[in-house]
XYZ file of C-alpha atoms in Angstrom:
440
model
C -20.180 -11.435 -29.750
C -18.430 -8.980 -27.421
C -15.272 -7.130 -28.888
C -12.930 -7.579 -26.494
C -9.232 -9.053 -26.703
C -7.530 -6.836 -28.910
C -5.491 -3.704 -28.651
C -5.698 -0.908 -30.989
C -2.235 1.045 -31.205
C -2.347 4.798 -32.108
C 0.493 7.385 -32.160
C 0.070 9.432 -29.230
C 1.777 11.263 -26.389
C 3.308 8.587 -23.864
C 2.078 8.872 -20.401
C 4.696 10.525 -17.807
C 6.616 8.688 -15.190
C 5.468 8.319 -11.452
C 7.246 10.641 -9.230
C 8.396 7.569 -7.432
C 10.816 6.545 -10.195
C 14.220 7.910 -9.775
C 16.932 8.350 -12.653
C 19.841 6.332 -12.318
C 22.806 8.557 -12.315
C 26.158 7.586 -14.061
C 28.623 6.754 -11.781
C 31.518 8.881 -13.422
C 29.232 11.896 -12.878
C 27.396 11.046 -9.658
C 29.812 9.069 -7.906
C 29.175 7.289 -4.367
C 28.959 9.119 -1.210
C 30.671 7.451 1.514
C 29.092 6.886 4.897
C 31.211 9.637 6.134
C 30.151 12.180 3.918
C 26.581 12.009 4.903
C 25.523 15.221 6.917
C 22.948 13.027 8.318
C 20.757 9.738 7.953
C 19.466 8.876 4.575
C 15.975 8.038 4.753
C 14.184 4.979 3.021
C 11.967 5.857 -0.121
C 8.838 6.068 1.985
C 10.264 8.403 4.437
C 11.858 10.537 2.061
C 10.423 14.226 1.296
C 7.693 14.406 -1.207
C 9.825 16.232 -3.959
C 12.324 13.187 -3.921
C 13.170 11.416 -7.098
C 11.312 13.668 -9.629
C 12.087 11.828 -12.848
C 13.825 13.137 -16.078
C 14.429 10.512 -17.984
C 16.034 11.422 -21.129
C 15.119 9.214 -24.585
C 12.153 7.260 -23.487
C 9.703 9.524 -25.072
C 9.097 7.022 -27.921
C 7.980 4.482 -25.540
C 5.258 1.886 -26.177
C 3.691 2.028 -22.894
C 4.246 1.825 -19.142
C 4.726 -0.914 -16.646
C 2.832 -0.879 -13.491
C 4.829 -2.818 -11.052
C 3.838 -4.406 -7.608
C 6.572 -5.518 -5.330
C 4.290 -7.846 -2.873
C 6.675 -9.854 -0.515
C 9.422 -12.350 -0.463
C 9.660 -15.936 1.211
C 12.066 -17.837 2.912
C 15.190 -15.708 2.756
C 18.237 -16.964 4.168
C 20.114 -16.000 6.970
C 22.773 -13.004 6.684
C 25.990 -12.072 8.268
C 25.779 -9.509 11.109
C 28.743 -7.751 12.270
C 28.902 -6.852 15.868
C 31.958 -5.229 16.601
C 34.345 -6.893 18.826
C 31.890 -9.903 19.107
C 32.670 -10.764 15.571
C 30.210 -12.085 12.898
C 27.264 -13.780 13.652
C 24.140 -15.089 11.193
C 20.637 -13.689 11.891
C 17.533 -12.491 10.217
C 17.861 -10.138 6.989
C 16.663 -6.614 7.082
C 15.309 -6.795 3.629
C 14.647 -4.287 1.070
C 14.350 -4.522 -3.092
C 15.877 -2.323 -5.831
C 14.216 -2.559 -9.078
C 15.493 -1.226 -12.255
C 14.364 -1.295 -15.692
C 16.178 0.790 -18.567
C 18.205 3.301 -16.275
C 14.847 3.684 -14.033
C 15.535 2.829 -10.577
C 13.533 2.777 -7.335
C 13.454 0.782 -4.257
C 11.191 -0.279 -1.468
C 11.387 0.660 2.231
C 13.528 -1.546 4.359
C 11.883 -4.040 6.405
C 12.591 -5.043 10.164
C 14.292 -8.193 10.468
C 12.073 -11.118 8.767
C 12.233 -14.368 6.947
C 9.152 -13.234 4.829
C 9.158 -9.382 4.523
C 6.080 -7.826 2.995
C 6.233 -4.783 1.022
C 3.242 -4.007 -1.229
C 4.815 -1.150 -3.070
C 3.429 -0.018 -6.366
C 5.125 2.024 -8.968
C 5.340 2.681 -12.820
C 8.079 2.835 -15.650
C 8.147 3.311 -19.205
C 8.755 0.688 -21.606
C 10.650 1.272 -24.975
C 10.911 -2.214 -25.953
C 9.503 -5.549 -25.324
C 12.900 -7.311 -25.031
C 14.015 -4.604 -22.158
C 14.727 -6.841 -18.977
C 13.436 -5.811 -15.599
C 15.827 -6.578 -12.664
C 14.854 -6.972 -9.028
C 17.571 -7.380 -6.353
C 16.599 -8.150 -2.928
C 19.189 -6.524 -0.630
C 20.100 -6.720 3.076
C 20.806 -3.455 4.835
C 22.559 -3.221 8.423
C 20.583 -0.068 9.040
C 16.793 -0.049 9.408
C 16.671 3.722 8.213
C 19.066 3.877 5.495
C 20.645 1.875 2.763
C 24.858 1.483 2.088
C 27.173 1.097 -0.788
C 28.503 -2.094 0.629
C 24.948 -3.671 1.168
C 24.573 -7.464 0.868
C 22.729 -8.805 -2.221
C 20.702 -11.645 -1.095
C 19.479 -12.875 -4.574
C 18.180 -11.122 -7.862
C 15.544 -11.858 -10.597
C 15.482 -11.041 -14.101
C 12.501 -10.772 -16.355
C 12.138 -9.620 -19.946
C 9.136 -7.090 -20.399
C 7.831 -9.362 -23.159
C 7.137 -12.366 -20.474
C 4.494 -10.096 -19.082
C 3.010 -8.883 -22.417
C 2.736 -12.488 -23.939
C 0.369 -15.165 -22.719
C 2.109 -18.376 -21.333
C 3.237 -20.647 -23.894
C 2.110 -18.950 -26.963
C 4.310 -17.925 -30.008
C 3.459 -15.486 -32.644
C 4.350 -16.634 -36.238
C 5.518 -14.696 -39.338
C 2.229 -15.227 -41.004
C 0.050 -13.943 -38.063
C -1.063 -17.020 -36.542
C -0.633 -17.916 -33.395
C 0.837 -21.542 -31.722
C 1.134 -22.617 -28.165
C 3.715 -25.064 -26.848
C 4.203 -26.822 -23.506
C 6.973 -28.126 -21.359
C 6.136 -30.398 -18.244
C 6.929 -29.219 -14.751
C 10.054 -30.050 -13.368
C 11.332 -31.571 -16.645
C 14.720 -32.211 -17.217
C 17.328 -30.916 -19.523
C 16.778 -31.725 -23.193
C 12.811 -32.167 -22.787
C 11.147 -31.406 -26.035
C 8.525 -28.983 -25.836
C 5.127 -30.318 -27.115
C 2.666 -28.490 -29.473
C -0.592 -27.785 -28.026
C -4.023 -28.683 -30.038
C -7.225 -27.215 -29.408
C -10.594 -26.329 -31.194
C -11.060 -23.914 -33.800
C -14.119 -21.945 -34.656
C -15.441 -24.961 -36.618
C -14.807 -27.411 -33.545
C -12.151 -29.090 -35.670
C -8.934 -30.290 -33.987
C -5.943 -27.696 -34.624
C -2.599 -26.460 -33.409
C -2.673 -23.162 -35.286
C -4.872 -20.588 -34.117
C -6.317 -17.159 -35.296
C -6.038 -15.506 -31.908
C -3.656 -15.450 -29.121
C -6.600 -15.985 -26.782
C -7.375 -19.348 -28.466
C -3.875 -20.338 -28.396
C -3.859 -19.537 -24.561
C -6.709 -21.820 -23.969
C -5.042 -24.726 -25.965
C -1.877 -24.250 -23.570
C -4.182 -24.543 -20.562
C -6.116 -27.411 -21.471
C -2.705 -29.335 -22.239
C -0.837 -28.211 -18.986
C -3.861 -29.083 -16.716
C -3.847 -32.506 -18.185
C -0.434 -33.209 -17.686
C 0.747 -31.134 -14.950
C -2.415 -31.551 -12.800
C -3.535 -28.816 -10.007
C 0.081 -27.615 -9.733
C -0.097 -26.413 -13.515
C 0.850 -22.761 -14.203
C -2.446 -21.386 -16.366
C -3.269 -18.390 -18.563
C -6.825 -18.174 -17.057
C -7.223 -19.824 -13.706
C -5.323 -19.332 -10.296
C -2.185 -21.477 -9.508
C -2.173 -24.609 -7.678
C -1.493 -23.028 -4.364
C -4.247 -20.557 -4.705
C -1.984 -17.498 -4.641
C -2.287 -16.073 -8.100
C -4.698 -12.815 -7.511
C -4.475 -11.411 -11.017
C -5.175 -13.139 -14.202
C -5.499 -11.954 -18.007
C -3.876 -10.142 -20.680
C -0.782 -8.190 -20.269
C -0.476 -9.336 -16.551
C 1.948 -11.694 -14.926
C 1.534 -12.151 -10.969
C 4.037 -15.021 -9.672
C 6.516 -15.823 -7.114
C 9.838 -15.731 -8.782
C 12.970 -17.713 -7.316
C 15.848 -15.777 -6.377
C 19.331 -16.492 -7.861
C 22.992 -15.452 -6.582
C 25.569 -13.550 -8.770
C 26.576 -17.144 -10.082
C 22.903 -18.126 -11.142
C 22.757 -20.695 -8.682
C 19.415 -20.622 -6.687
C 19.347 -19.161 -3.316
C 18.170 -21.536 -0.718
C 16.383 -19.732 2.311
C 16.447 -20.693 5.830
C 14.039 -23.735 5.479
C 16.238 -26.021 4.342
C 15.939 -27.282 0.713
C 13.555 -24.548 -0.459
C 14.098 -21.670 -2.754
C 13.980 -18.036 -1.607
C 11.583 -16.334 -3.535
C 10.044 -12.635 -4.359
C 6.596 -12.145 -5.260
C 5.629 -9.520 -8.022
C 2.643 -8.421 -9.921
C 3.268 -6.535 -13.230
C 0.620 -4.946 -15.430
C 1.547 -3.772 -18.837
C -0.232 -0.604 -20.399
C 0.191 -0.485 -24.141
C -0.208 3.190 -25.403
C -3.734 3.897 -26.515
C -5.063 0.483 -25.396
C -8.084 0.151 -23.265
C -8.376 -2.404 -20.183
C -11.103 -3.412 -18.243
C -10.564 -5.523 -14.902
C -13.217 -7.591 -13.071
C -12.347 -7.919 -9.352
C -14.047 -10.935 -7.886
C -13.932 -10.159 -4.138
C -16.031 -12.678 -2.364
C -19.448 -14.725 -1.979
C -21.765 -14.312 0.826
C -24.860 -16.214 2.427
C -24.021 -19.439 -0.069
C -26.033 -22.553 0.845
C -24.477 -25.855 2.311
C -23.397 -28.045 -0.572
C -21.520 -30.726 1.659
C -23.611 -32.523 3.405
C -20.707 -33.963 6.072
C -19.236 -30.475 7.162
C -22.433 -28.335 6.282
C -20.326 -26.177 4.108
C -19.004 -25.439 0.241
C -15.907 -25.585 -1.386
C -16.600 -22.752 -3.664
C -14.933 -21.388 -7.145
C -16.174 -19.067 -9.872
C -16.015 -19.172 -13.480
C -16.176 -15.634 -15.303
C -17.191 -15.612 -18.996
C -16.822 -12.436 -21.041
C -16.713 -12.599 -24.866
C -13.696 -15.076 -25.567
C -12.623 -15.043 -22.428
C -13.235 -17.555 -19.698
C -11.360 -17.071 -16.425
C -11.474 -19.529 -13.474
C -11.068 -18.320 -10.031
C -9.183 -20.271 -7.084
C -10.981 -22.793 -4.966
C -12.164 -21.674 -1.324
C -12.536 -24.580 1.099
C -14.987 -25.160 3.934
C -16.733 -21.403 3.457
C -20.345 -20.096 3.150
C -18.814 -16.828 2.838
C -15.414 -17.444 0.553
C -13.211 -14.480 -0.182
C -11.866 -15.134 -3.704
C -10.133 -11.452 -3.968
C -8.920 -12.474 -7.880
C -8.733 -9.830 -10.699
C -9.612 -10.707 -14.385
C -8.027 -8.283 -16.965
C -8.740 -8.043 -20.728
C -8.213 -5.197 -23.443
C -11.062 -3.980 -25.133
C -11.702 -2.308 -28.558
C -14.908 -0.376 -28.121
C -15.791 1.059 -24.872
C -19.411 1.744 -26.053
C -20.585 -1.717 -27.144
C -22.545 -3.513 -24.361
C -20.963 -6.574 -22.980
C -22.233 -9.551 -21.032
C -20.471 -10.750 -17.950
C -21.782 -14.441 -16.604
C -20.032 -15.366 -13.528
C -20.880 -19.000 -12.506
C -20.694 -20.256 -9.006
C -19.577 -24.004 -8.413
C -19.011 -26.273 -5.660
C -15.725 -28.193 -6.006
C -15.900 -32.065 -5.284
C -13.003 -34.288 -4.791
C -14.817 -37.456 -5.988
C -17.566 -37.216 -8.689
C -18.379 -33.831 -10.913
C -18.682 -30.506 -9.375
C -22.065 -28.752 -8.556
C -23.273 -25.879 -10.371
C -24.796 -23.570 -7.653
C -25.854 -20.787 -9.451
C -24.672 -17.433 -11.978
C -24.881 -13.730 -11.907
C -25.215 -11.913 -15.199
C -24.382 -8.333 -15.700
C -24.818 -6.154 -18.944
C -23.030 -3.056 -19.180
C -20.671 -1.045 -21.452
C -16.739 -0.307 -20.291
C -17.729 3.462 -19.807
C -20.520 2.636 -17.263
C -17.859 0.947 -14.788
C -16.410 4.552 -14.305
C -16.259 5.877 -10.717
C -17.531 2.637 -9.331
C -20.996 2.840 -10.791
C -21.440 -1.078 -10.970
C -19.598 -2.003 -7.926
C -21.616 -3.905 -5.526
C -23.591 -7.145 -4.547
C -25.294 -9.398 -7.376
C -27.665 -11.794 -6.384
C -27.189 -15.394 -7.385
C -29.993 -17.034 -9.828
C -30.752 -20.815 -9.888
C -28.348 -22.243 -12.483
C -31.530 -24.512 -13.950
C -33.098 -20.846 -15.354
C -32.581 -20.361 -18.741
C -31.008 -17.338 -19.339
C -31.006 -16.258 -15.811
C -31.571 -12.934 -14.133
C -35.335 -13.860 -13.648
C -35.793 -16.888 -12.160
C -35.554 -18.734 -8.814
C -33.124 -17.045 -6.697
C -30.334 -18.603 -4.614
C -30.862 -18.717 -0.886
C -28.970 -20.482 2.245
C -30.604 -22.444 4.920
C -31.659 -19.207 6.738
C -33.626 -17.970 3.745
C -30.915 -15.228 3.153
C -30.141 -14.387 -0.792
C -27.008 -15.583 -1.985
C -24.675 -12.748 -3.464
C -21.421 -12.217 -5.482
C -19.361 -9.065 -4.786
C -17.899 -7.456 -7.752
C -16.180 -4.512 -8.729
C -14.897 -3.244 -12.154
C -12.059 -0.968 -13.232
C -11.912 0.585 -16.538
C -8.595 2.429 -18.067
C -9.767 4.061 -20.963
C -7.029 5.371 -23.752
C -7.095 8.857 -21.869
C -6.721 7.305 -18.552
C -4.492 4.521 -19.228
C -1.147 6.277 -18.394
C -2.372 7.504 -14.976
C 0.022 6.653 -12.330
C -0.504 5.093 -9.075
C 0.851 6.639 -5.979
C 4.559 5.844 -5.158
C 4.504 3.232 -2.526
C 0.830 2.534 -2.406
C -0.348 -1.105 -1.957
C -3.487 -2.902 -2.258
C -5.243 -5.436 -4.492
């Protein structure tokens, strides 16, 4: 069995901070500059000189790892108050930007033009010293497009502990080293008791105590899917609206509801709908190796729905103890999944086998299995994009796959899955993404 799913912690030098991260100065030492004291316009982060914000954070050399954060977008922001001189005040669209803070480390996105749902796609990294440290995200409104101000209005904020990124959803680690899972139904009222999740152990017996966190996470998903249906938030599958792009170990990608200073949810311009900010957070533990499988798209798939002449495709990726399910792409013979499955590996030289099954979703009756692609590799072989490309689908009824009948569409063209791989070894896990870089 492939040895995946664990992190080996070793003592070593902590990765350096990204140049995008700035030190939050003590207000008693730095003070605040008034607008009149500025000799010129203050540039947004992406417009600042390249040497701006070279970090020099003290007391973080004992970090346990780093957190890679991508501030993706916001949705349904509320109206904000604008001042127009003698014309007085009026309500209008916000010019939003985000400020992210983690243990004296602070950075911010660019300021977007007036928009109810701004997009930033801003990526940076910060060191993490303890799992209980809290990430603070503030969505702000600036009256100027090219600079921030001391009195900028706070639209809303989100506070998220680092432990929420590291832990699987609903999984608890006991003092005896075992794992358990607990589920609370969606939209449950106050006083709702969490339900203990049961699953199968290695011998096929029902249990609610598991040897590994992956087994407990699977049990949580089974219970959540049964009780919450398609809208369930799961560990190994995309969310109900198909937005979750990155799944797996030490990663969290979700839309978080904004709260005001009084803790009350911020309601956006669409009446009754909360304002949200979408984040992707990846934790890189020191001396831990990570493998990411990028399921980009399928091409030239066969027609499965007789009425529409199309198919509703989704994939199931199986590697070792991991079993991920992609979102369903409706009515497409060339579906774009654009999802990433992330896991920790313990041996970069051991051969792994990835099996990606392609299915057609049916509203009534059982789903139809269309084919599969099997890739055998070692994590080291995925470096420099050596394994990235198209993989031909083999008919699902061929034992073992790989050498039987090939799947073709109605024109006789071969059907493919497009996969990419990213491996972060122990020596490269500390590498930093470019400031303000975006991408999937």
